[in-house]
Tab-separated table of N, CA and C in Angstrom:
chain	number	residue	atom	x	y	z
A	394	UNK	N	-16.245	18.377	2.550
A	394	UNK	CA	-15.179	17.431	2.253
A	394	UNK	C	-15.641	16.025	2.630
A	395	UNK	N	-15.409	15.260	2.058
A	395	UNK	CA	-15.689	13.542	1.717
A	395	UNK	C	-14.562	13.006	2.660
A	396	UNK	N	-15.055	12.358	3.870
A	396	UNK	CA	-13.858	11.812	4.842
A	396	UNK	C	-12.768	10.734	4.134
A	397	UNK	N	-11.845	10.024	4.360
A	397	UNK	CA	-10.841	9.668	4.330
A	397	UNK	C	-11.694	8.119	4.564
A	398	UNK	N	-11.154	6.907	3.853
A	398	UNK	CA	-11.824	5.649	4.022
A	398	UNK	C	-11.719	5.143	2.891
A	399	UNK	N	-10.913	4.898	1.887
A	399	UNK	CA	-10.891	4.361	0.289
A	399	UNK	C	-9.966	3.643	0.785
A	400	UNK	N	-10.431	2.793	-0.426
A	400	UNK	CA	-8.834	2.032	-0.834
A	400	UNK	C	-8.404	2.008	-2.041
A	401	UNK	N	-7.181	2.562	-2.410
A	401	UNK	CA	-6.519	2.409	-3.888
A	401	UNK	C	-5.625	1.370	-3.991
A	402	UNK	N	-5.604	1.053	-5.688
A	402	UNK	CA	-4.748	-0.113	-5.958
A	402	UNK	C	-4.278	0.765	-7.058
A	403	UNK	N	-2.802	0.469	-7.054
A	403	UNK	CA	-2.289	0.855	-8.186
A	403	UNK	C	-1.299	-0.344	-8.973
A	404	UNK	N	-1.721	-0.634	-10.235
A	404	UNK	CA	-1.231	-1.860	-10.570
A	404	UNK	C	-0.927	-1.829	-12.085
A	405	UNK	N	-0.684	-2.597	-12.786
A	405	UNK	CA	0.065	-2.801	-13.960
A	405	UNK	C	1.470	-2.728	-14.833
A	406	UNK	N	1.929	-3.325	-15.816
A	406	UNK	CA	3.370	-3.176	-16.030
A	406	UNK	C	4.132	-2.516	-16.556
A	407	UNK	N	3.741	-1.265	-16.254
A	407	UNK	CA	4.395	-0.171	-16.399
A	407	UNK	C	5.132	0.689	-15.161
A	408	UNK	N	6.000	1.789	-15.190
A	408	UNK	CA	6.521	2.427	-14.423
A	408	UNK	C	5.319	3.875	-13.493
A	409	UNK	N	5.322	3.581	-12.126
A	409	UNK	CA	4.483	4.700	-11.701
A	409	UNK	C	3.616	4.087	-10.770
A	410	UNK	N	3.672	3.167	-10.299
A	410	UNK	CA	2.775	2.720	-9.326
A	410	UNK	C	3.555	3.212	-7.978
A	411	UNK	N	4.911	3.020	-7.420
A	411	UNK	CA	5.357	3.815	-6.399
A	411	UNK	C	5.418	5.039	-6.695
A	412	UNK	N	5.552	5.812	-7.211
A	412	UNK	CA	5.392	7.287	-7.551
A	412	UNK	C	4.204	7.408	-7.244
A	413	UNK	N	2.965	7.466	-7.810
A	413	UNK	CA	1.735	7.534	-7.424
A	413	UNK	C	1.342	7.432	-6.424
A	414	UNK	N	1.842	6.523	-5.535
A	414	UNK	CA	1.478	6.337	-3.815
A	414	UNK	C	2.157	7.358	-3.405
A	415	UNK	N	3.771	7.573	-3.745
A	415	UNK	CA	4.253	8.376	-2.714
A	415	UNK	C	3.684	9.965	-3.157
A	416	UNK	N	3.386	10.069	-4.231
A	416	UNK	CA	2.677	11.131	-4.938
A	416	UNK	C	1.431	11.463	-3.805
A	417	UNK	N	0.842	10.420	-3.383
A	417	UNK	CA	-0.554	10.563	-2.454
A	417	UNK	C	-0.143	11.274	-1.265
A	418	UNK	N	0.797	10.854	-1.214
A	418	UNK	CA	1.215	10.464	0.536
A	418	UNK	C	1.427	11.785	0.563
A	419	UNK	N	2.544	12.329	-0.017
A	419	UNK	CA	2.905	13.421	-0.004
A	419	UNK	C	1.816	14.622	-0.188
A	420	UNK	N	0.697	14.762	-0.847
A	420	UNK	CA	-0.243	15.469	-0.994
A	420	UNK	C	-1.335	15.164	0.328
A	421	UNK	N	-1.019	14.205	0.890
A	421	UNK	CA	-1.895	13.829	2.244
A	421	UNK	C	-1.092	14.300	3.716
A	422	UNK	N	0.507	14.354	3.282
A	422	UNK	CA	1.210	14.789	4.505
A	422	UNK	C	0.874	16.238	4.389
A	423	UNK	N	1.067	16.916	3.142
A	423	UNK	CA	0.824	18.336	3.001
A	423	UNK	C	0.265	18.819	3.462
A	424	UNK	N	-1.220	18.259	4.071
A	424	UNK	CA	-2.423	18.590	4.173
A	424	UNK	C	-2.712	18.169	5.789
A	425	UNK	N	-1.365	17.608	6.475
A	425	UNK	CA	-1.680	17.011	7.626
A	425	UNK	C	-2.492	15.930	8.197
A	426	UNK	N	-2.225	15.139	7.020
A	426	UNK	CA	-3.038	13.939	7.314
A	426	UNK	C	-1.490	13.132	7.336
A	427	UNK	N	-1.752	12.180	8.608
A	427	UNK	CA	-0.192	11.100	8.876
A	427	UNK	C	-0.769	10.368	8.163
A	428	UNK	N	0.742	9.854	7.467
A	428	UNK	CA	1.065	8.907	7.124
A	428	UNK	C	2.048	7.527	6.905
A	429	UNK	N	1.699	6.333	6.577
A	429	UNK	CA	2.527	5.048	6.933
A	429	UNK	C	2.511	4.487	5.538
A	430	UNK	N	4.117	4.706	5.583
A	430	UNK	CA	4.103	4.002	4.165
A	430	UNK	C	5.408	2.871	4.606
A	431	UNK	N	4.973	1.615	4.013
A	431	UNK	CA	5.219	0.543	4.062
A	431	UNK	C	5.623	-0.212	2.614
A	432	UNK	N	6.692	-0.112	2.448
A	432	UNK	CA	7.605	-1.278	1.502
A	432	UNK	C	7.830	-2.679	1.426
A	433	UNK	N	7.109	-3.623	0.100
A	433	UNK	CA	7.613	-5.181	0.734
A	433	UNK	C	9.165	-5.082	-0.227
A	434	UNK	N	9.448	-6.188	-0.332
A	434	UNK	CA	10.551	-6.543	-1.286
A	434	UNK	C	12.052	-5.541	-1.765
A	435	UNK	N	11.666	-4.390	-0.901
A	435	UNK	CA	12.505	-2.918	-0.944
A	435	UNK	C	13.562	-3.020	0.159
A	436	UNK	N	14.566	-2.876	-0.121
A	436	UNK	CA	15.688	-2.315	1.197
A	436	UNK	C	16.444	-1.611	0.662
A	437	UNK	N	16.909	-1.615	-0.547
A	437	UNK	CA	17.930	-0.756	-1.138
A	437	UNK	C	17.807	0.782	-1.197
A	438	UNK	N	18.568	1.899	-0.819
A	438	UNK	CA	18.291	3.033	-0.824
A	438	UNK	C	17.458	3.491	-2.361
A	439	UNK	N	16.741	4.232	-2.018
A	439	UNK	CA	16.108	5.176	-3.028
A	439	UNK	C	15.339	6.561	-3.078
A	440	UNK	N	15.309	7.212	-4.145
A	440	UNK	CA	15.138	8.410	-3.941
A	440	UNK	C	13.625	8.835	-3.025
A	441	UNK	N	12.865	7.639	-3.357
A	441	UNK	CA	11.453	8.340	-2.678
A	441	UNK	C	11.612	8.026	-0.702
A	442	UNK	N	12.521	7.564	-0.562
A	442	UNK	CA	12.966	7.596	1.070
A	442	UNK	C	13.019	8.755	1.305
A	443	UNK	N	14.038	9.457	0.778
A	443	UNK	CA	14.517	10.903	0.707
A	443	UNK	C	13.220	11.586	1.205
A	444	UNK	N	12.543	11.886	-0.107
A	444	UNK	CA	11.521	12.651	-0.229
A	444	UNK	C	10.346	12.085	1.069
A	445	UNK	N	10.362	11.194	1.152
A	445	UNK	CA	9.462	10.788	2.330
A	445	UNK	C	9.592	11.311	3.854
A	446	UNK	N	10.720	11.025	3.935
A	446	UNK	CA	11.733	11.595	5.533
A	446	UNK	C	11.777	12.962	5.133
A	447	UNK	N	11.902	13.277	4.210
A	447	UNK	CA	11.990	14.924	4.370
A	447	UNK	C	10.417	15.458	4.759
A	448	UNK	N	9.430	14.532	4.381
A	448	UNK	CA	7.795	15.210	4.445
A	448	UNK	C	7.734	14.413	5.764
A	449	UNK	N	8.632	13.825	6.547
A	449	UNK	CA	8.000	13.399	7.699
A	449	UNK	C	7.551	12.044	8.150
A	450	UNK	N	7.472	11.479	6.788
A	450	UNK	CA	6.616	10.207	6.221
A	450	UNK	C	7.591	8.987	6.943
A	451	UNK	N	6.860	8.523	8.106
A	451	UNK	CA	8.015	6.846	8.731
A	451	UNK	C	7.378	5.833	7.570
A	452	UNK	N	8.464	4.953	7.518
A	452	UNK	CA	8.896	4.207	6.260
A	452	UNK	C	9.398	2.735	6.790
A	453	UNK	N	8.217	1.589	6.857
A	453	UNK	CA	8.586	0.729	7.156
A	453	UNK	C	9.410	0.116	6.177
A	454	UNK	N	10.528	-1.185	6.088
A	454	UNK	CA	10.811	-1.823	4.707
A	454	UNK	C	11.751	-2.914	5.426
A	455	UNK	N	12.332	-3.519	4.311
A	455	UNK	CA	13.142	-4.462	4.676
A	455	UNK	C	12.579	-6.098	3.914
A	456	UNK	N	13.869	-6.809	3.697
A	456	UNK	CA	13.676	-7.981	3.135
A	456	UNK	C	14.968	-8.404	3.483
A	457	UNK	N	15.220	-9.830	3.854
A	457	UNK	CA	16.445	-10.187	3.739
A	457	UNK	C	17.575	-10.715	2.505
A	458	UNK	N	18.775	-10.639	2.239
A	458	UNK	CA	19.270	-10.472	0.817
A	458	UNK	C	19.231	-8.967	0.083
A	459	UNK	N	20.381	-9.405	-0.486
A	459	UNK	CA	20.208	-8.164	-1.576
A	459	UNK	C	19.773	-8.033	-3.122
A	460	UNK	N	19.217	-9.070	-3.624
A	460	UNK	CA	18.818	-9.064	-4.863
A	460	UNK	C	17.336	-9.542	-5.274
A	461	UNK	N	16.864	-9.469	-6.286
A	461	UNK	CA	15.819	-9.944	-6.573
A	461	UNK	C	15.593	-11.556	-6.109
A	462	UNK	N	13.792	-11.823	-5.227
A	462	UNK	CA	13.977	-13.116	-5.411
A	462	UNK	C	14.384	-14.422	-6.316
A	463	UNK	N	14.201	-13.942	-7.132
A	463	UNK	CA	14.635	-14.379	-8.312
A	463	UNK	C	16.188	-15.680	-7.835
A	464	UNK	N	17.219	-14.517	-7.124
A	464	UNK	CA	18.797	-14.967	-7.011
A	464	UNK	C	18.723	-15.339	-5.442
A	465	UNK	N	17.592	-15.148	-4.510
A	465	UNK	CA	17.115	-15.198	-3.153
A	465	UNK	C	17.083	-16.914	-2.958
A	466	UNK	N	18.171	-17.182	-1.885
A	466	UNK	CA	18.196	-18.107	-1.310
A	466	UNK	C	16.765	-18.973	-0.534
A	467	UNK	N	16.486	-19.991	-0.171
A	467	UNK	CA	15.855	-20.534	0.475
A	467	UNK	C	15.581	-19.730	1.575
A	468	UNK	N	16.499	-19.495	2.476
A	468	UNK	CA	17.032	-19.648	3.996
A	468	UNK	C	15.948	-17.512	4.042
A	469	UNK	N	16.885	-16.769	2.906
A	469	UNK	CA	16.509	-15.516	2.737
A	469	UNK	C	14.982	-15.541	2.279
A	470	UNK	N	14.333	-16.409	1.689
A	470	UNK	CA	13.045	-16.166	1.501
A	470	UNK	C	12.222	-16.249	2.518
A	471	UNK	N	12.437	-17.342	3.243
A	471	UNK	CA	11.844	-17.627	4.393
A	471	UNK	C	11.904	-16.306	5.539
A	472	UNK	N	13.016	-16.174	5.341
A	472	UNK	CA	13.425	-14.812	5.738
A	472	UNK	C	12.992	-13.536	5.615
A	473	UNK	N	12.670	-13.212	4.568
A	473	UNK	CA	11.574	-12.212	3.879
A	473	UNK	C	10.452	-12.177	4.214
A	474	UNK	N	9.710	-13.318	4.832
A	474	UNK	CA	8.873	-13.811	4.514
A	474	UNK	C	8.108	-13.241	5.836
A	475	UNK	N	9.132	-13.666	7.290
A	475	UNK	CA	9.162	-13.099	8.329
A	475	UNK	C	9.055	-12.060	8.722
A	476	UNK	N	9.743	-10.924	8.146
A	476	UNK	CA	10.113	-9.866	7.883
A	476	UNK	C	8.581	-9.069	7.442
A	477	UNK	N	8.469	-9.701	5.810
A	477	UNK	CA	7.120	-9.096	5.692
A	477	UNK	C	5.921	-9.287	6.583
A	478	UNK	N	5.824	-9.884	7.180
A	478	UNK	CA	4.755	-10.665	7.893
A	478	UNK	C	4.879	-9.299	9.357
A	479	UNK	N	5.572	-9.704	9.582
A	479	UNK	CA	5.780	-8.728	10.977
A	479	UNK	C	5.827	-7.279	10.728
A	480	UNK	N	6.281	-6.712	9.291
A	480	UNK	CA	6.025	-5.271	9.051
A	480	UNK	C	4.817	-5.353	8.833
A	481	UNK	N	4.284	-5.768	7.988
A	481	UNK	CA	3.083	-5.930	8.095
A	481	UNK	C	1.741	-5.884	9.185
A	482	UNK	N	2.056	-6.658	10.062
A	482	UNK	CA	1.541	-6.735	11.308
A	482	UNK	C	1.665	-5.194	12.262
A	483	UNK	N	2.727	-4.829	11.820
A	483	UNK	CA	3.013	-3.403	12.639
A	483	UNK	C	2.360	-1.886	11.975
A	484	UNK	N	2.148	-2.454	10.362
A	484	UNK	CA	1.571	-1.343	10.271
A	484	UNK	C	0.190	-1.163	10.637
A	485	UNK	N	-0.078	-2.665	10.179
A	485	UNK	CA	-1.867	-2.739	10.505
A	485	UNK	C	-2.362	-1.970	11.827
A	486	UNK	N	-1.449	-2.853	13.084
A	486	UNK	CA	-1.251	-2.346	14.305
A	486	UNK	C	-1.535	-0.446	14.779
A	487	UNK	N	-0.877	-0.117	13.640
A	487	UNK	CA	-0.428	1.671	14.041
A	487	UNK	C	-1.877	1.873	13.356
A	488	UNK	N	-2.278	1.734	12.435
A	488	UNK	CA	-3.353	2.074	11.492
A	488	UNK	C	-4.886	2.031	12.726
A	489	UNK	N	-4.697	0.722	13.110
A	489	UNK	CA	-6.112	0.530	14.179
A	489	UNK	C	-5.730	1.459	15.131
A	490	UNK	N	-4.444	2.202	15.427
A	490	UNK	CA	-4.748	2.431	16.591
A	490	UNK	C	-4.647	4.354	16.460
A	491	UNK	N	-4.813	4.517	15.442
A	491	UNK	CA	-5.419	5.939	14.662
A	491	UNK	C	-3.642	6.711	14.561
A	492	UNK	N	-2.717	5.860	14.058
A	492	UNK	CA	-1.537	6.497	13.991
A	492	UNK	C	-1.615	7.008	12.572
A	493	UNK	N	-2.216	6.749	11.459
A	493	UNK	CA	-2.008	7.265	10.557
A	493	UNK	C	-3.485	7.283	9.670
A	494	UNK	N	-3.731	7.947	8.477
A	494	UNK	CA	-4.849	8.819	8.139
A	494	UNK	C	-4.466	7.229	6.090
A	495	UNK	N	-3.402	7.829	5.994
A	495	UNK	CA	-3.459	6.765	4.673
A	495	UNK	C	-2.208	6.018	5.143
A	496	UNK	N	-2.529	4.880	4.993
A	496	UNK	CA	-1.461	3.440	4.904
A	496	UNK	C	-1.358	3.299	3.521
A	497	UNK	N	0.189	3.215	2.897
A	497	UNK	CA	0.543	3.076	1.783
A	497	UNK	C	1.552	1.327	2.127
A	498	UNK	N	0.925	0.676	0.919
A	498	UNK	CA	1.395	-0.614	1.075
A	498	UNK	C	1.987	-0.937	0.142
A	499	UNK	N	3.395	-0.769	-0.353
A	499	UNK	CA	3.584	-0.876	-2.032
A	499	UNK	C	4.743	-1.600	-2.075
A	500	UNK	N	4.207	-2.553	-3.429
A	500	UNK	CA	4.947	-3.808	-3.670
A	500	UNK	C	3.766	-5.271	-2.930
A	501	UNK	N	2.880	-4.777	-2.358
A	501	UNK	CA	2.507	-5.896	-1.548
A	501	UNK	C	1.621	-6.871	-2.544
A	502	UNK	N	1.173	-6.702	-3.529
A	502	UNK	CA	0.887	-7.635	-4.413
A	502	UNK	C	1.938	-8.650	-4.649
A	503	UNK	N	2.932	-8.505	-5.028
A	503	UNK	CA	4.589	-8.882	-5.466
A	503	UNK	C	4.529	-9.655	-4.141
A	504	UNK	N	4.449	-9.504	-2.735
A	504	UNK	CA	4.945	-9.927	-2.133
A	504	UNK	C	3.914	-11.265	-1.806
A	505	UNK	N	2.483	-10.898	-1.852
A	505	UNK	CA	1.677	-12.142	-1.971
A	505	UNK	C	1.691	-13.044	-2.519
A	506	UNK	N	1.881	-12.628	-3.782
A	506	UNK	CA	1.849	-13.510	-5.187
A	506	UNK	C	2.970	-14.385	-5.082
A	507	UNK	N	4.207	-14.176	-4.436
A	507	UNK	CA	5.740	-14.473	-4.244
A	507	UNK	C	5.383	-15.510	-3.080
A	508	UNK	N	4.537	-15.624	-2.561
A	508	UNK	CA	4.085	-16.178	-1.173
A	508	UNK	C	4.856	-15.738	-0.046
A	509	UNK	N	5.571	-14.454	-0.313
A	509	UNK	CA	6.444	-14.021	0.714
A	509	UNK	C	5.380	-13.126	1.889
A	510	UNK	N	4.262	-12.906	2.125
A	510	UNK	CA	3.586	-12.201	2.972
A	510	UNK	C	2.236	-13.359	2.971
A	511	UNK	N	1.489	-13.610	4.377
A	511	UNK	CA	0.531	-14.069	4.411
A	511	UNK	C	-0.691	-12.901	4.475
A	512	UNK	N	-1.684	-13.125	3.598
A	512	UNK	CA	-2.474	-12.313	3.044
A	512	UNK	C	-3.989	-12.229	4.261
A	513	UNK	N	-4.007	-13.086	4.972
A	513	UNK	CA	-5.025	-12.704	5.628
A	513	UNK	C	-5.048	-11.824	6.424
A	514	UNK	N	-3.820	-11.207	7.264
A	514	UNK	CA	-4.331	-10.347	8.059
A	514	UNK	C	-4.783	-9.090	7.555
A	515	UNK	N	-4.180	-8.713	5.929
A	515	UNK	CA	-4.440	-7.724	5.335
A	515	UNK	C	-6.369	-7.652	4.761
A	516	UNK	N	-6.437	-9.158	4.218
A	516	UNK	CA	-7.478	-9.162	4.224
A	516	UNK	C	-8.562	-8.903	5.159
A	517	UNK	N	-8.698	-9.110	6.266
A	517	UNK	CA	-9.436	-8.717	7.522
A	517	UNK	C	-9.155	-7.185	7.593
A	518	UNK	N	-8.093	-6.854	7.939
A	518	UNK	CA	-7.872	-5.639	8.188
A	518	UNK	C	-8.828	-4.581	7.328
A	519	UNK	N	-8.990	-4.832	5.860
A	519	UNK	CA	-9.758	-4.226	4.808
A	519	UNK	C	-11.377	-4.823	4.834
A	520	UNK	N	-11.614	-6.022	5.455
A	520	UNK	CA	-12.604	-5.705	6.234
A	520	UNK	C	-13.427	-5.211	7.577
A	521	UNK	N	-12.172	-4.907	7.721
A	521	UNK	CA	-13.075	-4.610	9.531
A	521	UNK	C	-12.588	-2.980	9.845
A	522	UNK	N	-11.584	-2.271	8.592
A	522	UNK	CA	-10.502	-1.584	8.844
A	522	UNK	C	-11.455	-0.053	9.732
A	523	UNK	N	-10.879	0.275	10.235
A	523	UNK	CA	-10.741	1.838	11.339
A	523	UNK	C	-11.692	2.927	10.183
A	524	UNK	N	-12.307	3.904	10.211
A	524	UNK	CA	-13.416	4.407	9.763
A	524	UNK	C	-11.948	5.431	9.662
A	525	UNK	N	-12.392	6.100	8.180
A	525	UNK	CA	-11.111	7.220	8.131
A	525	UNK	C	-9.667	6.950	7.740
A	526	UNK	N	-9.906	5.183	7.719
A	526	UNK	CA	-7.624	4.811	7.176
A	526	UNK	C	-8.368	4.540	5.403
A	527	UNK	N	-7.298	5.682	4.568
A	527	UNK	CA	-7.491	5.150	3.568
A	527	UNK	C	-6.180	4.823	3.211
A	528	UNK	N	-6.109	3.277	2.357
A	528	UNK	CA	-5.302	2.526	2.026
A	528	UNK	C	-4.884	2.666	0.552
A	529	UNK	N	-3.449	2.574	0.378
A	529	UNK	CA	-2.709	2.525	-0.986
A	529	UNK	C	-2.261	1.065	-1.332
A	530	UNK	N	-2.556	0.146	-1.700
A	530	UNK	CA	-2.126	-0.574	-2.240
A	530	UNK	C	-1.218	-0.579	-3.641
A	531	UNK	N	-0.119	-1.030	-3.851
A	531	UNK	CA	0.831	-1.308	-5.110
A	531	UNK	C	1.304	-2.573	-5.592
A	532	UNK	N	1.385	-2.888	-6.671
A	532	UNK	CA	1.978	-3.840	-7.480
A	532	UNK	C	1.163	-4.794	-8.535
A	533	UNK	N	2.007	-5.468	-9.250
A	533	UNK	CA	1.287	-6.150	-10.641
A	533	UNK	C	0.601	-7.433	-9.955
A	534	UNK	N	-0.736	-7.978	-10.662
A	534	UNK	CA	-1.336	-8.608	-11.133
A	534	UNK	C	-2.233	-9.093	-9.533
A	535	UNK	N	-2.893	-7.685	-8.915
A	535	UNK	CA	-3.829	-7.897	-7.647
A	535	UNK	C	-4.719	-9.324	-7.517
A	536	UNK	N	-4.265	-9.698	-6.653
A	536	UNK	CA	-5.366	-10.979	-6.551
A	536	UNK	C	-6.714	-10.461	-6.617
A	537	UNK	N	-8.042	-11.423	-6.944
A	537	UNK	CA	-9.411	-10.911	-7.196
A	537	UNK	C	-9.873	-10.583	-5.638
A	538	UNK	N	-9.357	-10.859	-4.734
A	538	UNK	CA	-9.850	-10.658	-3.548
A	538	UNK	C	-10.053	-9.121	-3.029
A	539	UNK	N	-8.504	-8.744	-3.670
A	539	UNK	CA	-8.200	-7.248	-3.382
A	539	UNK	C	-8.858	-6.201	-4.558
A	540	UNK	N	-9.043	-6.810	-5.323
A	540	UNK	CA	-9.918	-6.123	-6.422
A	540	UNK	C	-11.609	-5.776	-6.053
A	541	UNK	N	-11.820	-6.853	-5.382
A	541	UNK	CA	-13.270	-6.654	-4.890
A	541	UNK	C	-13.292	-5.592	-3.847
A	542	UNK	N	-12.214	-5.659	-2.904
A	542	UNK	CA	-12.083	-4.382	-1.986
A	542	UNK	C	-12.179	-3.132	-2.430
A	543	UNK	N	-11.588	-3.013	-3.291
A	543	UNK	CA	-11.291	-1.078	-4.048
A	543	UNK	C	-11.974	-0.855	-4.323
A	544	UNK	N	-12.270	0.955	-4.109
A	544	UNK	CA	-12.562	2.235	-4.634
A	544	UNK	C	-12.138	2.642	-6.021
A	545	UNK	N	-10.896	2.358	-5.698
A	545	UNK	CA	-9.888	3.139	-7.106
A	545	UNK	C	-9.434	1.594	-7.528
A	546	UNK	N	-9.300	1.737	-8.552
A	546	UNK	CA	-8.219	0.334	-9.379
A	546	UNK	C	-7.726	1.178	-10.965
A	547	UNK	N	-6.118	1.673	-10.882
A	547	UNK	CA	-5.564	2.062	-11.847
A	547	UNK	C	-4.565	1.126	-12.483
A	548	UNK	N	-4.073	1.257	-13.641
A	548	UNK	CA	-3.441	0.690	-14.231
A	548	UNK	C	-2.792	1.519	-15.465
A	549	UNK	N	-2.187	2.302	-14.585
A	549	UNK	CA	-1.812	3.824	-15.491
A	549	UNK	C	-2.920	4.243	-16.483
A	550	UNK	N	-3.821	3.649	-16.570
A	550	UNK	CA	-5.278	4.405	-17.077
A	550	UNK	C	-6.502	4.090	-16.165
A	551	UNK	N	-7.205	5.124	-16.062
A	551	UNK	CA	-8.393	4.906	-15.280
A	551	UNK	C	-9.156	3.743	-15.382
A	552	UNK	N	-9.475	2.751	-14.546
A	552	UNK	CA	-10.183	1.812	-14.641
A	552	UNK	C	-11.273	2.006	-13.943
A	553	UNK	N	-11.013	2.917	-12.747
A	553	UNK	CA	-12.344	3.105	-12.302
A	553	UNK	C	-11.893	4.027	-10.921
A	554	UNK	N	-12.853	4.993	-10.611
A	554	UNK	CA	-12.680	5.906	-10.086
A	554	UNK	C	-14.210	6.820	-9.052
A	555	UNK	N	-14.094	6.773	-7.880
A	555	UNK	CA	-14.744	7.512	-7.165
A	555	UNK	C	-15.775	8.184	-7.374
A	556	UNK	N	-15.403	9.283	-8.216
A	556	UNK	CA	-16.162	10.181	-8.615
A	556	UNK	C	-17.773	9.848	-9.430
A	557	UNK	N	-17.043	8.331	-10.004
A	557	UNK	CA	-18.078	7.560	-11.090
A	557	UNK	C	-19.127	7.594	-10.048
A	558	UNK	N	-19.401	7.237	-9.109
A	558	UNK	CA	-20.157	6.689	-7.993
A	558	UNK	C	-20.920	8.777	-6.798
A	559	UNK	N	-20.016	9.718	-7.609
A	559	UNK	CA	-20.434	10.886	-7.001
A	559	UNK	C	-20.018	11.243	-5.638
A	560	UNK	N	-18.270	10.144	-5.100
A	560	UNK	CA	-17.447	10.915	-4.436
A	560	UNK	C	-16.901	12.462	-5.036
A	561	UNK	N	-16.667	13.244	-4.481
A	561	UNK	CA	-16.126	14.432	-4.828
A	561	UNK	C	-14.809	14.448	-4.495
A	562	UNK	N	-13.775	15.554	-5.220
A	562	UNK	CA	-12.401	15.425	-4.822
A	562	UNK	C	-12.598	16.144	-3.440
A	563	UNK	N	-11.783	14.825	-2.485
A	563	UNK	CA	-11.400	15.103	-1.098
A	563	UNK	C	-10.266	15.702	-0.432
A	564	UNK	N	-10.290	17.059	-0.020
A	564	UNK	CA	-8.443	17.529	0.152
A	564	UNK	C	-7.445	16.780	0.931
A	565	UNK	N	-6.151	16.594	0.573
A	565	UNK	CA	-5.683	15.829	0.776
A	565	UNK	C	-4.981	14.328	-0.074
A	566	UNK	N	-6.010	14.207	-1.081
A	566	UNK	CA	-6.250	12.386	-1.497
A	566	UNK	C	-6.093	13.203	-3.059
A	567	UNK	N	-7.339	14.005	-3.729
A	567	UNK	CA	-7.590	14.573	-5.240
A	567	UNK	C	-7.129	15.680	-5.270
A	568	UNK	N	-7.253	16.768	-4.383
A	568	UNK	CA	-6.875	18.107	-4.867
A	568	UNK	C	-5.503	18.518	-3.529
């Protein structure tokens, strides 16, 4: 078996980029590998909470406001902004300190691009990151920074994939 240490991006404008992570997660909790899955721009109940808490899966999230930034006040962005920054900071935190096996980060493109999350600590983190955390990244239009990082980069069609390179499916992550 091929240890644990990728990073996936799942991106484009279609439906299935959170499914797909929690799809991972769930095939990685199965298998007893912990996991941290982390929401930007999310607070509203939804079904993959459910399914997460039922596999065990802690679930960071939160934004302030209830609607798309879009209708998001000043005061609430800034707000968000905080929010993301410090979940953020906490997951990284648990990740270095061997609390979890895959960190799922979804929406966090959205939240960069939005300037609602500052991107460096993530960036460092994916360079210096813990031998064994493999990372889920989610959302549309990845900065080139985070593109240069990945293993995997989907876009509901294969763009490129592991195996190309003569990873094998790893239990847990492929099978």
């Amino acid at each position: 078996m091929t240890e644990l240490g990728l990073v996936h991006i799942y991106t484009g404008d279609g439906k299935g980029k959170t499914t797909a992570a929690v799809g991972l997660a769930a095939r990685a909790a199965g298998d007893g590998i912990p996991v941290l899955f982390v929401q930007f721009l999310k607070n509203m109940p939804t079904g993959e909470l459910v399914s997460l808490q039922k596999l065990g899966i802690p679930v960071i999230r939160g934004k302030a406001g209830e609607g798309f930034t879009d209708t998001m006040t000043g005061g609430e962005l800034a707000e968000s902004r905080q929010i993301h920054d410090r979940n953020l900071r906490a997951a990284l935190d648990a990740a270095r300190r061997g609390e979890c096996g895959v960190l799922v980060l979804d929406e966090v493109m959205a939240a960069l691009n939005l300037g609602l999350l500052d991107g460096e600590p993530l960036r460092e983190f994916l360079d210096h990151r813990p031998e064994g955390v493999e990372v889920v990244l989610t959302g549309r239009n990845p900065p080139q920074w985070l593109l240069d990082r990945a293993d995997y980069i989907t876009e509901m069609k294969k763009l490129r994939h592991p195996y190309d390179r003569g990873i094998t499916a790893r239990r847990g992550i492929e099978e």
